[in-house]
Coordinates of C-alpha atoms in Angstrom, one line a residue:
M1 CA 119.7 162.7 99.5
A2 CA 119.1 163.8 96.0
Y3 CA 120.5 161.8 93.1
M4 CA 120.4 163.7 89.7
T5 CA 121.4 162.5 86.3
T6 CA 122.5 164.6 83.4
N7 CA 123.1 162.5 80.2
Q8 CA 125.4 159.9 81.6
A9 CA 126.9 162.1 84.3
S10 CA 125.7 162.2 87.8
V11 CA 125.8 164.6 90.7
N12 CA 125.0 163.4 94.2
I13 CA 124.0 165.8 96.9
L14 CA 123.6 164.6 100.6
G15 CA 121.8 166.3 103.3
G16 CA 123.5 169.4 104.4
G17 CA 124.8 170.2 100.9
A18 CA 127.7 167.8 100.8
V19 CA 128.6 166.9 97.3
V20 CA 129.7 163.2 96.3
P21 CA 132.1 163.2 93.3
Y22 CA 131.3 161.3 90.2
I23 CA 134.2 158.9 90.7
T24 CA 133.5 158.1 94.4
A25 CA 132.5 154.5 95.2
W26 CA 129.4 153.8 97.2
S27 CA 128.8 151.2 99.9
S28 CA 126.8 149.2 97.5
E29 CA 129.5 148.9 95.0
Q30 CA 132.0 146.3 95.7
A31 CA 134.8 144.4 94.0
L32 CA 133.5 141.3 92.2
P33 CA 135.7 138.2 92.9
S34 CA 137.0 136.9 89.7
P35 CA 140.1 134.6 89.6
V36 CA 142.5 135.0 86.9
V37 CA 144.0 132.5 84.6
H38 CA 147.0 132.2 82.2
R39 CA 146.6 133.4 78.7
N40 CA 148.7 134.8 75.8
R41 CA 151.8 135.2 78.3
G42 CA 149.7 137.2 80.8
I43 CA 146.6 137.1 82.9
A44 CA 142.9 137.0 81.7
Y45 CA 139.5 136.0 83.1
A46 CA 138.2 132.5 82.4
D47 CA 134.9 134.0 81.5
E48 CA 136.3 137.3 80.0
S49 CA 134.0 139.7 77.9
P50 CA 135.1 142.6 75.8
V51 CA 134.3 145.1 78.5
D52 CA 136.9 143.6 80.8
R53 CA 139.7 145.1 78.7
D54 CA 140.3 148.6 77.5
Q55 CA 141.5 149.7 74.1
D56 CA 145.2 149.1 75.2
S57 CA 144.3 145.4 76.0
V58 CA 144.8 146.0 79.8
L59 CA 142.8 143.9 82.0
W60 CA 140.5 145.7 84.5
A61 CA 139.3 144.8 88.0
R62 CA 135.7 144.0 88.1
M63 CA 133.4 146.3 90.3
S64 CA 129.6 146.4 90.7
A65 CA 128.0 149.7 89.7
S66 CA 125.0 151.3 91.7
P67 CA 125.9 154.9 92.2
G68 CA 123.6 156.7 94.7
V69 CA 122.8 153.5 96.6
G70 CA 123.9 153.3 100.1
R71 CA 126.5 155.5 101.5
P72 CA 129.2 157.3 99.7
Q73 CA 132.7 156.0 100.6
F74 CA 135.0 158.9 100.0
K75 CA 138.3 157.1 100.3
R76 CA 137.3 154.5 97.7
I77 CA 137.2 155.2 93.9
H78 CA 135.0 153.3 91.6
V79 CA 137.1 151.6 89.0
L80 CA 135.1 152.2 85.9
R81 CA 134.0 155.7 86.6
Q82 CA 137.5 156.7 87.3
R83 CA 138.8 155.0 84.0
R84 CA 136.0 156.7 82.1
S85 CA 136.7 160.1 83.5
M86 CA 140.3 159.9 82.5
R87 CA 139.7 158.5 78.9
K88 CA 136.9 160.8 78.1
L89 CA 138.1 163.8 80.0
L90 CA 135.1 164.1 82.3
C91 CA 135.1 166.2 85.5
Q92 CA 135.8 163.9 88.4
V93 CA 133.2 165.7 90.5
C94 CA 130.3 166.3 88.3
G95 CA 131.0 163.9 85.5
E96 CA 130.5 166.5 82.8
P97 CA 132.7 166.8 79.7
K98 CA 133.5 170.5 80.3
V99 CA 137.1 170.3 81.4
V100 CA 138.9 171.0 78.3
R101 CA 139.2 174.8 77.9
P102 CA 141.2 177.1 75.5
D103 CA 143.6 178.1 78.4
G104 CA 144.2 174.6 79.6
T105 CA 142.8 171.8 81.7
L106 CA 142.6 171.7 85.5
F107 CA 143.9 168.9 87.6
L108 CA 143.4 169.2 91.3
L109 CA 146.1 167.3 93.5
S110 CA 146.9 166.7 97.0
Q111 CA 150.0 168.6 98.3
D112 CA 151.7 165.1 98.9
E113 CA 150.9 164.0 95.4
Y114 CA 152.3 167.2 93.9
D115 CA 155.4 167.3 96.3
F116 CA 156.6 163.9 94.9
A117 CA 157.5 165.6 91.6
P118 CA 157.1 169.4 91.9
W119 CA 157.1 171.8 89.1
P120 CA 158.6 171.8 86.4
E121 CA 158.8 167.9 86.7
P122 CA 155.9 165.9 85.0
V123 CA 153.1 165.1 87.1
L124 CA 151.8 161.6 87.4
T125 CA 148.3 161.4 88.7
S126 CA 145.4 159.0 89.2
N127 CA 143.1 162.2 89.7
P128 CA 141.0 162.8 86.7
P129 CA 140.6 166.5 85.5
V130 CA 138.1 168.8 87.0
C131 CA 136.1 171.8 85.8
P132 CA 136.7 175.2 87.3
P133 CA 133.3 175.4 89.4
C134 CA 134.0 171.9 90.8
A135 CA 137.7 172.6 91.6
R136 CA 136.6 175.7 93.7
L137 CA 133.7 173.7 95.3
S138 CA 136.1 170.7 96.2
V139 CA 138.7 172.7 98.1
G140 CA 136.0 174.3 100.2
V141 CA 134.2 171.0 101.2
C142 CA 136.8 168.3 101.0
P143 CA 138.7 167.9 104.5
H144 CA 141.5 166.1 102.6
L145 CA 142.1 169.0 100.2
R146 CA 141.0 172.1 102.4
R147 CA 144.5 172.9 103.6
H148 CA 146.8 170.8 101.4
F149 CA 146.0 171.1 97.7
V150 CA 147.6 172.2 94.4
V151 CA 145.9 173.3 91.3
I152 CA 147.5 173.0 87.9
R153 CA 146.5 174.2 84.6
A154 CA 147.8 171.7 82.0
R155 CA 148.5 172.4 78.4
A156 CA 150.0 168.9 77.6
F157 CA 149.0 165.5 79.2
A158 CA 148.4 161.9 78.1
L159 CA 147.6 158.7 79.5
A160 CA 150.6 156.9 81.0
G161 CA 149.7 153.6 82.3
V162 CA 147.8 152.0 85.2
R163 CA 148.0 151.1 89.0
G164 CA 146.8 147.7 90.1
N165 CA 147.9 144.3 91.2
L166 CA 150.9 142.6 89.7
H167 CA 150.5 138.8 89.3
V168 CA 153.1 136.0 88.9
P169 CA 152.7 132.6 87.2
A170 CA 151.4 129.9 89.7
L171 CA 149.3 126.8 89.7
P172 CA 146.4 126.4 89.4
H173 CA 146.1 130.3 88.9
P174 CA 148.5 133.3 88.8
V175 CA 148.6 135.0 92.2
P176 CA 148.8 138.6 93.1
V177 CA 152.0 139.7 94.7
R178 CA 152.0 143.4 95.2
A179 CA 150.5 146.7 94.1
Y180 CA 152.3 147.8 91.0
T181 CA 152.5 150.8 88.6
A182 CA 152.7 149.6 85.0
Y183 CA 153.5 152.0 82.3
Y184 CA 152.6 151.4 78.7
G185 CA 155.2 149.4 77.0
D186 CA 156.1 147.6 80.3
P187 CA 155.9 143.7 79.7
A188 CA 154.6 143.5 83.2
L189 CA 151.4 145.3 82.0
R190 CA 150.2 141.9 80.7
W191 CA 150.4 140.5 84.3
T192 CA 148.7 143.6 86.0
K193 CA 145.0 143.8 86.9
A194 CA 144.3 147.4 86.8
S195 CA 142.3 149.5 89.2
Q196 CA 143.3 153.0 88.2
L197 CA 144.2 154.8 85.1
L198 CA 147.2 157.2 85.2
M199 CA 147.8 160.5 83.5
R200 CA 151.1 162.1 83.0
V201 CA 151.0 165.9 82.8
T202 CA 154.1 167.4 81.2
D203 CA 153.4 171.1 80.5
Y204 CA 151.5 173.1 83.2
D205 CA 151.3 176.0 85.4
V206 CA 150.6 176.0 89.1
I207 CA 147.9 178.5 89.9
D208 CA 145.8 179.9 92.7
I209 CA 142.4 178.4 93.2
D210 CA 141.1 181.8 92.7
A211 CA 142.5 181.8 89.0
A212 CA 140.6 178.7 88.2
T213 CA 137.9 180.2 86.0

């Protein structure tokens, strides 16, 4: 396995040429147990630090970070790298800031994700954007996407909220009750421990992968 770093981005190449996306979690990266407490009509960590919340005051799940160590776990997403890719518009595969282009920004969706609200409806996705070379690479090597994917070129999009675990008041600590999608402005956002940042794409074209240049 080769592990290469460019600035703060990373590309992982396994034996046989398989590519590990930047946002993929590795077996060495695990959720960190962190009980929550009541604070300011919501949840908080008892030992909270500034890095536990984002600029929208959302509390985020804690996860260790050691990319490239162990085995890639393609069905798991690293909490911080997914969040960083969304906020900074980094390619979810190579981690580079080269996704914003004059003709639009590419998002690569599974067919199921797109069919939930097909064009021209707004698309809500937890998949960060992708650069054109990585889009073409992904549909060729990812078994989940190989036959069932949709590429959209977006002209207008914005962060919309988070997915995470909704908590309710209890003693001695608030308890998680269910997975929840909390949009900005929802009072339940204060009771949600986030694990994925969501983007709403409102103006876009569905394109063929060969047009992703």
